[in-house]
C-alpha cells in the first residue's frame, strides 16, 4: 500500500533533485495531467461497476407482481361484478336477450331493442305439510229434529330441514315475476302487419295481453 501511495505522490508532485527540490519541466506537467485524467476515468468506471451490481439484486416490478397475480386480481373483480347483480336483474337480462333474438327472426323486423318491466320479484314455492281434521256432530232441536254438522279444520306449516345446523324451508319451485309491460323498438315496426306480429309474438312468449305490449319504429 505504501508503494502505491509513493507512486501517486511521484505522479502528482513529480521528481526531485539531489537537494530535494521539485524538478520543473514541460514533459512532467503534461504527464501529470494525463495521469490525473486516467485516474478519474478509472474511478468513474469502478463506481458504475459496483452500482450496477447492486441494482442487479433489486427486484423488478414483474418479480414483485407477477402475471398470475394480475390475472387473479382480474378474476376477483369479475366475480364481484357478477355477484352484484340481483336475481331479478339477471332474469330481466335473460328475458330481454331471448325476446330480442326471437323477434329479429320475424320477416321484416331487424335491429330490435327490448325492455321488459316486472311488477314483482321472483317468488319461491315452499313445501307445506297440511293436516286435515274432520269433525261430525249431531244436533237435535226442540221439536225432535236431528241434523248432522260436518266441520273440517286444516292446519298448514312449511316443511323445514336441517342444513349445516340451521333450519331452512324446503323449496319445491319458483314462481316467475309478473310482467308489467313490454316496449319493443325495431326497424320495420312501422308496417301495421309487422307490428301486429311482434305484439302477438311477445304476448305468446310472456303470456300477457297485447295491450301490455308497445311496439315502435326505430329511428334511422
Coordinates of N, CA and C in Angstrom, one line a residue:
X1 N 0.8 -1.2 0.0 CA 0.0 0.0 0.0 C 0.9 1.3 0.0
X2 N 2.0 1.2 0.7 CA 2.9 2.4 0.8 C 3.5 2.6 -0.5
X3 N 3.8 1.6 -1.3 CA 4.4 1.8 -2.6 C 3.4 2.5 -3.5
X4 N 2.1 2.1 -3.4 CA 1.1 2.8 -4.2 C 1.0 4.3 -3.9
X5 N 1.1 4.6 -2.6 CA 1.0 6.0 -2.2 C 2.2 6.8 -2.7
X6 N 3.4 6.2 -2.6 CA 4.6 6.8 -3.1 C 4.5 7.0 -4.6
X7 N 3.9 6.0 -5.3 CA 3.7 6.1 -6.8 C 2.9 7.3 -7.2
X8 N 1.7 7.4 -6.5 CA 0.8 8.5 -6.8 C 1.4 9.9 -6.4
X9 N 2.2 9.9 -5.3 CA 2.9 11.2 -5.0 C 3.9 11.5 -6.0
X10 N 4.6 10.5 -6.6 CA 5.6 10.8 -7.6 C 4.9 11.3 -8.9
X11 N 3.7 10.8 -9.2 CA 3.0 11.2 -10.4 C 2.5 12.7 -10.2
X12 N 1.9 12.9 -9.0 CA 1.2 14.2 -8.8 C 2.3 15.3 -8.6
X13 N 3.3 15.1 -7.7 CA 4.2 16.1 -7.3 C 5.5 16.1 -8.1
X14 N 5.7 15.0 -8.9 CA 6.9 15.0 -9.8 C 8.1 14.5 -9.1
X15 N 9.2 14.4 -9.8 CA 10.5 14.0 -9.2 C 11.2 15.2 -8.5
X16 N 12.3 14.9 -7.8 CA 13.0 15.9 -7.0 C 14.5 15.7 -7.3
X17 N 15.3 16.8 -7.2 CA 16.7 16.7 -7.5 C 17.4 16.2 -6.2
X18 N 18.8 16.3 -6.2 CA 19.6 15.8 -5.1 C 19.3 16.6 -3.8
X19 N 19.0 17.9 -4.0 CA 18.7 18.8 -2.8 C 17.3 18.7 -2.3
X20 N 16.4 17.8 -2.9 CA 15.0 17.7 -2.5 C 14.1 18.6 -3.1
X21 N 14.5 19.5 -4.1 CA 13.7 20.4 -4.8 C 13.0 19.8 -6.0
X22 N 11.7 20.1 -6.2 CA 10.9 19.6 -7.3 C 11.6 20.0 -8.6
X23 N 11.6 19.1 -9.6 CA 12.1 19.3 -10.9 C 11.0 19.8 -11.8
X24 N 11.2 21.0 -12.4 CA 10.1 21.6 -13.2 C 10.5 21.5 -14.7
X25 N 9.6 20.8 -15.5 CA 9.8 20.8 -16.9 C 8.4 20.5 -17.5
X26 N 8.3 20.8 -18.8 CA 7.0 20.7 -19.5 C 6.5 19.3 -19.6
X27 N 7.4 18.4 -19.9 CA 7.0 17.0 -20.0 C 6.4 16.5 -18.7
X28 N 7.0 16.9 -17.6 CA 6.5 16.4 -16.3 C 5.1 16.9 -16.1
X29 N 4.8 18.2 -16.4 CA 3.5 18.7 -16.2 C 2.4 18.0 -17.1
X30 N 2.8 17.8 -18.4 CA 1.9 17.1 -19.3 C 1.6 15.7 -18.8
X31 N 2.6 15.0 -18.3 CA 2.4 13.7 -17.8 C 1.5 13.6 -16.6
X32 N 1.6 14.7 -15.7 CA 0.7 14.8 -14.6 C -0.8 14.9 -15.0
X33 N -1.0 15.7 -16.0 CA -2.4 15.9 -16.5 C -3.0 14.6 -17.1
X34 N -2.2 13.9 -17.8 CA -2.7 12.7 -18.4 C -2.9 11.6 -17.3
X35 N -2.0 11.6 -16.3 CA -2.2 10.6 -15.3 C -3.5 10.9 -14.5
X36 N -3.7 12.2 -14.2 CA -4.9 12.5 -13.4 C -6.2 12.2 -14.2
X37 N -6.2 12.4 -15.5 CA -7.3 12.0 -16.3 C -7.6 10.5 -16.3
X38 N -6.5 9.7 -16.4 CA -6.7 8.3 -16.4 C -7.2 7.8 -15.0
X39 N -6.7 8.4 -13.9 CA -7.2 8.1 -12.6 C -8.7 8.4 -12.5
X40 N -9.2 9.6 -13.0 CA -10.6 9.9 -13.0 C -11.5 8.9 -13.7
X41 N -11.0 8.5 -14.9 CA -11.8 7.6 -15.7 C -11.9 6.2 -15.0
X42 N -10.8 5.8 -14.3 CA -10.8 4.5 -13.6 C -11.8 4.6 -12.4
X43 N -11.8 5.7 -11.7 CA -12.7 5.8 -10.6 C -14.2 5.8 -11.0
X44 N -14.4 6.5 -12.1 CA -15.8 6.6 -12.7 C -16.3 5.2 -13.1
X45 N -15.4 4.4 -13.8 CA -15.8 3.1 -14.2 C -16.0 2.2 -13.1
X46 N -15.2 2.3 -12.0 CA -15.4 1.5 -10.8 C -16.7 1.8 -10.1
X47 N -17.1 3.0 -10.1 CA -18.3 3.4 -9.4 C -19.5 2.8 -10.2
X48 N -19.5 2.9 -11.5 CA -20.6 2.3 -12.3 C -20.6 0.8 -12.1
X49 N -19.5 0.2 -12.0 CA -19.4 -1.3 -11.9 C -20.1 -1.8 -10.6
X50 N -19.8 -1.1 -9.5 CA -20.3 -1.5 -8.2 C -21.8 -1.1 -8.1
X51 N -22.2 0.0 -8.6 CA -23.6 0.4 -8.6 C -24.4 -0.5 -9.5
X52 N -23.9 -0.9 -10.6 CA -24.6 -1.9 -11.5 C -24.8 -3.2 -10.8
X53 N -23.8 -3.7 -10.0 CA -24.0 -5.0 -9.3 C -25.1 -4.9 -8.3
X54 N -25.2 -3.7 -7.6 CA -26.2 -3.6 -6.6 C -27.6 -3.5 -7.2
X55 N -27.7 -2.9 -8.4 CA -29.0 -2.8 -9.0 C -29.5 -4.2 -9.5
X56 N -28.5 -5.1 -9.8 CA -28.9 -6.4 -10.3 C -29.7 -7.2 -9.3
X57 N -29.5 -6.9 -8.0 CA -30.1 -7.6 -6.9 C -31.5 -7.0 -6.6
X58 N -31.9 -5.9 -7.1 CA -33.1 -5.3 -6.8 C -34.2 -6.0 -7.6
X59 N -35.4 -6.3 -6.9 CA -36.4 -7.0 -7.7 C -37.1 -6.0 -8.6
X60 N -37.5 -6.5 -9.8 CA -38.2 -5.7 -10.7 C -39.7 -5.7 -10.4
X61 N -40.4 -4.8 -11.0 CA -41.9 -4.8 -10.8 C -42.5 -6.1 -11.2
X62 N -42.0 -6.8 -12.2 CA -42.6 -8.0 -12.7 C -42.4 -9.1 -11.7
X63 N -41.2 -9.1 -11.0 CA -41.0 -10.1 -10.0 C -41.9 -9.9 -8.8
X64 N -42.1 -8.7 -8.4 CA -42.9 -8.5 -7.2 C -44.4 -8.8 -7.5
X65 N -44.9 -8.4 -8.7 CA -46.3 -8.6 -9.0 C -46.4 -9.3 -10.3
X66 N -46.5 -10.6 -10.3 CA -46.4 -11.5 -11.5 C -47.7 -11.4 -12.3
X67 N -47.6 -12.0 -13.5 CA -48.8 -12.1 -14.4 C -49.9 -12.9 -13.7
X68 N -49.6 -13.9 -13.0 CA -50.6 -14.7 -12.3 C -51.4 -13.9 -11.3
X69 N -50.6 -13.0 -10.6 CA -51.3 -12.1 -9.6 C -52.2 -11.2 -10.3
X70 N -51.8 -10.7 -11.4 CA -52.7 -9.8 -12.2 C -54.0 -10.5 -12.6
X71 N -53.8 -11.7 -13.1 CA -55.0 -12.5 -13.5 C -55.9 -12.8 -12.4
X72 N -55.4 -13.1 -11.2 CA -56.2 -13.4 -10.1 C -57.0 -12.2 -9.6
X73 N -56.3 -11.0 -9.7 CA -57.0 -9.8 -9.3 C -58.1 -9.5 -10.3
X74 N -57.9 -9.7 -11.6 CA -58.9 -9.5 -12.6 C -60.1 -10.5 -12.4
X75 N -59.8 -11.7 -12.0 CA -60.9 -12.7 -11.7 C -61.7 -12.3 -10.5
X76 N -61.1 -11.8 -9.5 CA -61.8 -11.4 -8.3 C -62.7 -10.2 -8.6
X77 N -62.2 -9.2 -9.4 CA -63.1 -8.1 -9.8 C -64.3 -8.6 -10.6
X78 N -64.0 -9.5 -11.5 CA -65.1 -10.0 -12.4 C -66.1 -10.7 -11.5
X79 N -65.7 -11.5 -10.5 CA -66.7 -12.2 -9.7 C -67.5 -11.3 -8.9
X80 N -66.9 -10.2 -8.4 CA -67.6 -9.2 -7.6 C -68.7 -8.5 -8.5
X81 N -68.3 -8.2 -9.8 CA -69.3 -7.6 -10.7 C -70.4 -8.5 -10.9
X82 N -70.2 -9.8 -11.1 CA -71.3 -10.8 -11.4 C -72.2 -10.9 -10.1
X83 N -71.6 -11.0 -9.0 CA -72.3 -11.2 -7.8 C -73.2 -10.0 -7.4
X84 N -72.8 -8.8 -7.9 CA -73.6 -7.6 -7.5 C -75.0 -7.6 -8.2
X85 N -75.2 -8.4 -9.2 CA -76.5 -8.5 -9.9 C -77.5 -9.3 -9.0
X86 N -78.7 -8.7 -8.8 CA -79.7 -9.5 -8.1 C -80.4 -10.5 -9.0
X87 N -81.2 -11.4 -8.5 CA -81.8 -12.4 -9.3 C -82.8 -11.8 -10.2
X88 N -83.5 -10.8 -9.9 CA -84.5 -10.1 -10.8 C -83.8 -9.5 -11.9
X89 N -82.6 -8.9 -11.7 CA -81.8 -8.2 -12.8 C -81.3 -9.3 -13.7
X90 N -80.9 -10.4 -13.2 CA -80.4 -11.5 -14.1 C -81.6 -12.0 -15.0
X91 N -82.8 -12.1 -14.3 CA -83.9 -12.6 -15.1 C -84.4 -11.6 -16.1
X92 N -84.4 -10.4 -15.8 CA -84.7 -9.3 -16.8 C -83.8 -9.4 -18.0
X93 N -82.5 -9.5 -17.7 CA -81.5 -9.6 -18.8 C -81.7 -10.8 -19.6
X94 N -82.0 -11.9 -19.0 CA -82.3 -13.2 -19.7 C -83.5 -13.0 -20.6
X95 N -84.6 -12.5 -20.1 CA -85.8 -12.3 -20.9 C -85.6 -11.4 -22.1
X96 N -85.0 -10.2 -21.8 CA -84.8 -9.2 -22.8 C -83.9 -9.8 -24.0
X97 N -82.9 -10.5 -23.7 CA -82.0 -11.0 -24.7 C -82.7 -12.1 -25.5
X98 N -83.4 -13.0 -24.9 CA -84.1 -14.1 -25.6 C -85.2 -13.5 -26.4
X99 N -85.9 -12.5 -25.9 CA -87.0 -12.0 -26.7 C -86.5 -11.2 -27.9
X100 N -85.4 -10.5 -27.7 CA -84.8 -9.8 -28.8 C -84.4 -10.8 -29.9
X101 N -83.8 -11.9 -29.5 CA -83.3 -12.9 -30.5 C -84.5 -13.5 -31.3
X102 N -85.6 -13.8 -30.7 CA -86.7 -14.4 -31.4 C -87.4 -13.4 -32.3
X103 N -87.5 -12.1 -31.8 CA -88.2 -11.1 -32.6 C -87.4 -10.8 -33.9
X104 N -86.1 -10.8 -33.8 CA -85.3 -10.5 -35.0 C -85.4 -11.6 -36.1
X105 N -86.0 -12.7 -35.8 CA -86.2 -13.7 -36.8 C -87.5 -13.6 -37.5
X106 N -88.3 -12.6 -37.1 CA -89.6 -12.3 -37.9 C -89.2 -11.6 -39.1
X107 N -89.9 -12.0 -40.2 CA -89.6 -11.4 -41.5 C -90.0 -9.9 -41.5
X108 N -89.0 -9.0 -41.9 CA -89.3 -7.6 -42.0 C -88.9 -6.9 -40.7
X109 N -88.4 -7.6 -39.7 CA -88.0 -7.0 -38.4 C -86.5 -7.1 -38.2
X110 N -85.9 -6.0 -37.8 CA -84.4 -6.0 -37.6 C -84.0 -5.0 -36.6
X111 N -82.8 -5.1 -36.1 CA -82.3 -4.1 -35.1 C -83.2 -3.9 -34.0
X112 N -83.5 -4.9 -33.2 CA -84.5 -4.9 -32.2 C -83.9 -4.5 -30.8
X113 N -84.6 -3.7 -30.1 CA -84.3 -3.3 -28.7 C -85.6 -3.7 -27.9
X114 N -85.4 -4.3 -26.8 CA -86.5 -4.8 -25.9 C -86.3 -4.4 -24.5
X115 N -87.4 -3.9 -23.9 CA -87.3 -3.6 -22.4 C -88.6 -4.2 -21.8
X116 N -88.3 -5.1 -20.8 CA -89.4 -5.8 -20.1 C -89.4 -5.3 -18.7
X117 N -90.5 -4.8 -18.1 CA -90.6 -4.4 -16.7 C -91.5 -5.4 -16.0
X118 N -91.1 -5.6 -14.7 CA -91.8 -6.6 -13.9 C -92.5 -5.9 -12.7
X119 N -93.6 -6.4 -12.3 CA -94.4 -5.8 -11.2 C -94.0 -6.4 -9.9
X120 N -93.4 -7.6 -9.9 CA -93.0 -8.2 -8.7 C -91.7 -9.0 -8.9
X121 N -91.1 -9.4 -7.8 CA -89.9 -10.2 -7.9 C -90.2 -11.7 -7.9
X122 N -89.2 -12.5 -8.1 CA -89.4 -14.0 -8.2 C -89.8 -14.5 -6.8
X123 N -90.8 -15.4 -6.8 CA -91.3 -15.9 -5.5 C -91.0 -17.4 -5.4
X124 N -90.6 -17.8 -4.3 CA -90.3 -19.3 -4.0 C -91.5 -20.0 -3.5
X125 N -91.7 -21.2 -4.0 CA -92.8 -22.0 -3.5 C -92.3 -23.1 -2.6
X126 N -92.8 -23.0 -1.4 CA -92.3 -23.9 -0.3 C -93.2 -25.1 -0.1
X127 N -92.7 -26.2 0.3 CA -93.4 -27.4 0.6 C -94.1 -27.3 1.9
X128 N -95.4 -27.5 1.9 CA -96.2 -27.4 3.1 C -96.7 -28.8 3.6
X129 N -96.8 -28.9 4.9 CA -97.3 -30.1 5.5 C -98.7 -29.7 6.0
X130 N -99.7 -30.3 5.3 CA -101.1 -29.9 5.6 C -101.8 -31.0 6.4
X131 N -102.3 -30.6 7.6 CA -103.0 -31.6 8.4 C -104.5 -31.2 8.4
X132 N -105.3 -32.3 8.1 CA -106.7 -32.1 8.0 C -107.5 -32.9 9.1
X133 N -108.4 -32.2 9.7 CA -109.2 -32.9 10.7 C -110.7 -32.6 10.5
X134 N -111.4 -33.7 10.3 CA -112.9 -33.7 10.1 C -113.6 -34.0 11.4
X135 N -114.6 -33.1 11.7 CA -115.4 -33.3 12.9 C -116.9 -33.4 12.4
X136 N -117.6 -34.4 12.9 CA -119.0 -34.5 12.6 C -119.8 -34.6 13.9
X137 N -120.8 -33.8 14.0 CA -121.6 -33.7 15.2 C -123.1 -33.8 14.8
X138 N -123.9 -34.4 15.7 CA -125.3 -34.5 15.5 C -126.0 -33.5 16.5
X139 N -127.0 -32.8 16.0 CA -127.7 -31.9 16.8 C -129.2 -32.2 16.8
X140 N -129.9 -32.0 17.9 CA -131.4 -32.2 18.0 C -132.1 -31.0 18.4
X141 N -133.0 -30.5 17.7 CA -133.7 -29.3 18.0 C -134.9 -29.6 19.0
X142 N -135.6 -28.6 19.4 CA -136.7 -28.7 20.4 C -137.8 -29.6 19.9
X143 N -138.0 -29.6 18.6 CA -139.1 -30.4 18.0 C -138.7 -31.8 17.8
X144 N -137.5 -32.2 18.1 CA -137.1 -33.6 17.9 C -136.4 -33.8 16.6
X145 N -136.2 -32.7 15.8 CA -135.5 -32.9 14.6 C -134.0 -33.1 14.8
X146 N -133.4 -33.8 13.9 CA -131.9 -34.1 14.0 C -131.2 -33.6 12.8
X147 N -130.1 -33.1 13.0 CA -129.2 -32.7 11.8 C -127.7 -33.0 12.2
X148 N -127.0 -33.2 11.1 CA -125.6 -33.5 11.3 C -124.8 -32.3 10.8
X149 N -123.8 -32.0 11.6 CA -122.9 -30.8 11.2 C -121.5 -31.4 11.0
X150 N -121.0 -31.1 9.8 CA -119.7 -31.5 9.4 C -118.7 -30.3 9.4
X151 N -117.6 -30.4 10.0 CA -116.6 -29.3 10.1 C -115.2 -29.9 9.8
X152 N -114.5 -29.1 8.9 CA -113.2 -29.6 8.5 C -112.2 -28.4 8.9
X153 N -111.2 -28.8 9.6 CA -110.1 -27.9 10.0 C -108.8 -28.3 9.3
X154 N -108.2 -27.3 8.7 CA -106.9 -27.6 8.1 C -105.8 -26.7 8.7
X155 N -104.7 -27.4 9.0 CA -103.5 -26.7 9.6 C -102.3 -26.9 8.6
X156 N -101.7 -25.8 8.2 CA -100.6 -25.9 7.2 C -99.4 -25.3 7.8
X157 N -98.3 -26.0 7.6 CA -97.0 -25.4 8.1 C -95.9 -25.8 7.1
X158 N -94.9 -24.9 6.9 CA -93.8 -25.1 6.0 C -92.9 -26.2 6.5
X159 N -92.5 -27.1 5.6 CA -91.6 -28.2 6.0 C -90.2 -27.6 6.1
X160 N -89.6 -27.9 7.2 CA -88.2 -27.4 7.5 C -87.2 -28.6 7.5
X161 N -86.0 -28.4 7.0 CA -85.0 -29.4 7.1 C -83.8 -28.8 7.8
X162 N -82.9 -29.6 8.3 CA -81.6 -29.2 8.9 C -80.5 -29.1 7.8
X163 N -79.9 -27.9 7.7 CA -78.8 -27.7 6.8 C -77.7 -27.0 7.5
X164 N -76.6 -27.7 7.7 CA -75.4 -27.1 8.4 C -75.8 -26.5 9.7
X165 N -76.7 -27.2 10.4 CA -77.0 -26.8 11.8 C -78.1 -25.7 11.8
X166 N -78.7 -25.3 10.6 CA -79.7 -24.3 10.6 C -81.0 -24.9 10.0
X167 N -82.1 -24.5 10.4 CA -83.4 -24.9 9.8 C -83.7 -24.0 8.6
X168 N -83.9 -24.7 7.5 CA -84.3 -24.0 6.2 C -85.5 -24.6 5.6
X169 N -86.3 -23.8 5.0 CA -87.5 -24.4 4.3 C -87.2 -25.1 3.1
X170 N -88.1 -26.1 2.7 CA -87.9 -26.9 1.5 C -88.6 -26.2 0.4
X171 N -87.8 -25.9 -0.7 CA -88.3 -25.2 -1.9 C -88.6 -26.2 -2.9
X172 N -89.8 -26.2 -3.4 CA -90.3 -27.1 -4.4 C -90.5 -26.5 -5.8
X173 N -90.3 -25.2 -5.9 CA -90.5 -24.5 -7.2 C -90.3 -23.0 -7.0
X174 N -90.4 -22.3 -8.2 CA -90.3 -20.9 -8.2 C -91.4 -20.3 -9.1
X175 N -91.9 -19.2 -8.6 CA -93.0 -18.5 -9.4 C -92.3 -17.3 -10.1
X176 N -92.3 -17.3 -11.4 CA -91.6 -16.2 -12.1 C -92.3 -14.9 -11.8
X177 N -91.5 -13.8 -11.9 CA -92.1 -12.4 -11.7 C -93.2 -12.1 -12.7
X178 N -94.1 -11.3 -12.2 CA -95.3 -10.9 -13.1 C -94.8 -9.7 -14.0
X179 N -95.1 -9.9 -15.3 CA -94.7 -8.8 -16.2 C -95.7 -7.7 -16.2
X180 N -95.1 -6.5 -16.1 CA -95.9 -5.3 -16.0 C -96.2 -4.7 -17.4
X181 N -95.1 -4.7 -18.2 CA -95.3 -4.2 -19.6 C -94.0 -4.4 -20.4
X182 N -94.2 -4.3 -21.7 CA -93.0 -4.6 -22.7 C -93.0 -3.5 -23.7
X183 N -91.8 -2.9 -24.0 CA -91.6 -2.0 -25.1 C -90.6 -2.6 -26.1
X184 N -91.0 -2.6 -27.4 CA -90.2 -3.1 -28.4 C -90.0 -2.0 -29.4
X185 N -88.7 -1.7 -29.7 CA -88.3 -0.7 -30.7 C -87.5 -1.4 -31.8
X186 N -88.0 -1.4 -33.0 CA -87.3 -2.1 -34.1 C -87.6 -1.5 -35.4
X187 N -86.7 -1.8 -36.3 CA -86.8 -1.3 -37.7 C -87.8 -2.3 -38.4
X188 N -88.8 -1.7 -39.2 CA -89.8 -2.4 -39.8 C -91.1 -2.4 -39.0
X189 N -91.1 -1.9 -37.8 CA -92.3 -1.9 -37.0 C -93.3 -0.9 -37.4
X190 N -93.0 0.0 -38.4 CA -94.0 0.9 -38.9 C -95.0 0.3 -39.8
X191 N -94.8 -0.9 -40.2 CA -95.8 -1.6 -41.0 C -96.8 -2.2 -40.1
X192 N -98.1 -2.0 -40.3 CA -99.2 -2.5 -39.5 C -99.1 -4.0 -39.3
X193 N -98.9 -4.7 -40.3 CA -98.9 -6.2 -40.2 C -97.8 -6.7 -39.4
X194 N -96.6 -6.1 -39.6 CA -95.4 -6.4 -38.8 C -95.6 -6.1 -37.3
X195 N -96.2 -4.9 -37.1 CA -96.4 -4.5 -35.7 C -97.3 -5.5 -35.0
X196 N -98.4 -6.0 -35.6 CA -99.3 -7.0 -35.0 C -98.6 -8.3 -34.8
X197 N -97.7 -8.7 -35.7 CA -97.0 -9.9 -35.5 C -96.0 -9.8 -34.3
X198 N -95.4 -8.7 -34.1 CA -94.5 -8.5 -33.0 C -95.3 -8.5 -31.7
X199 N -96.4 -7.8 -31.6 CA -97.2 -7.8 -30.4 C -97.7 -9.2 -30.0
X200 N -98.2 -10.0 -31.0 CA -98.7 -11.3 -30.8 C -97.6 -12.2 -30.3
X201 N -96.4 -12.1 -30.9 CA -95.2 -12.9 -30.5 C -94.9 -12.6 -29.0
X202 N -94.8 -11.4 -28.6 CA -94.5 -11.0 -27.3 C -95.6 -11.5 -26.3
X203 N -96.8 -11.4 -26.7 CA -97.9 -11.8 -25.9 C -97.9 -13.3 -25.7
X204 N -97.5 -14.1 -26.7 CA -97.5 -15.5 -26.6 C -96.3 -16.0 -25.7
X205 N -95.2 -15.4 -25.9 CA -94.0 -15.8 -25.2 C -94.1 -15.5 -23.7
X206 N -94.6 -14.3 -23.3 CA -94.7 -13.9 -21.9 C -96.0 -14.2 -21.3
X207 N -97.0 -14.7 -22.1 CA -98.3 -15.0 -21.6 C -99.0 -13.7 -21.0
X208 N -99.0 -12.6 -21.7 CA -99.6 -11.4 -21.3 C -100.5 -10.9 -22.4
X209 N -101.5 -10.0 -22.0 CA -102.4 -9.5 -23.1 C -101.6 -8.5 -24.0
X210 N -102.1 -8.3 -25.2 CA -101.4 -7.5 -26.2 C -101.4 -6.0 -25.8
X211 N -102.4 -5.6 -25.0 CA -102.4 -4.2 -24.6 C -101.2 -3.8 -23.7
X212 N -100.5 -4.8 -23.1 CA -99.3 -4.5 -22.3 C -98.1 -4.4 -23.2
X213 N -98.2 -4.6 -24.5 CA -97.0 -4.5 -25.4 C -97.1 -3.3 -26.3
X214 N -96.0 -2.5 -26.3 CA -95.9 -1.3 -27.1 C -94.8 -1.5 -28.1
X215 N -95.2 -1.4 -29.4 CA -94.2 -1.6 -30.5 C -94.0 -0.3 -31.2
X216 N -92.8 0.1 -31.4 CA -92.4 1.4 -32.0 C -91.4 1.2 -33.1
X217 N -91.4 2.1 -34.1 CA -90.4 2.1 -35.2 C -89.1 2.7 -34.7
X218 N -88.0 2.1 -35.0 CA -86.7 2.7 -34.6 C -86.2 3.7 -35.6
X219 N -85.6 4.8 -35.0 CA -85.1 5.8 -35.9 C -83.9 5.3 -36.7
X220 N -83.8 6.0 -37.9 CA -82.7 5.6 -38.8 C -81.4 6.1 -38.3

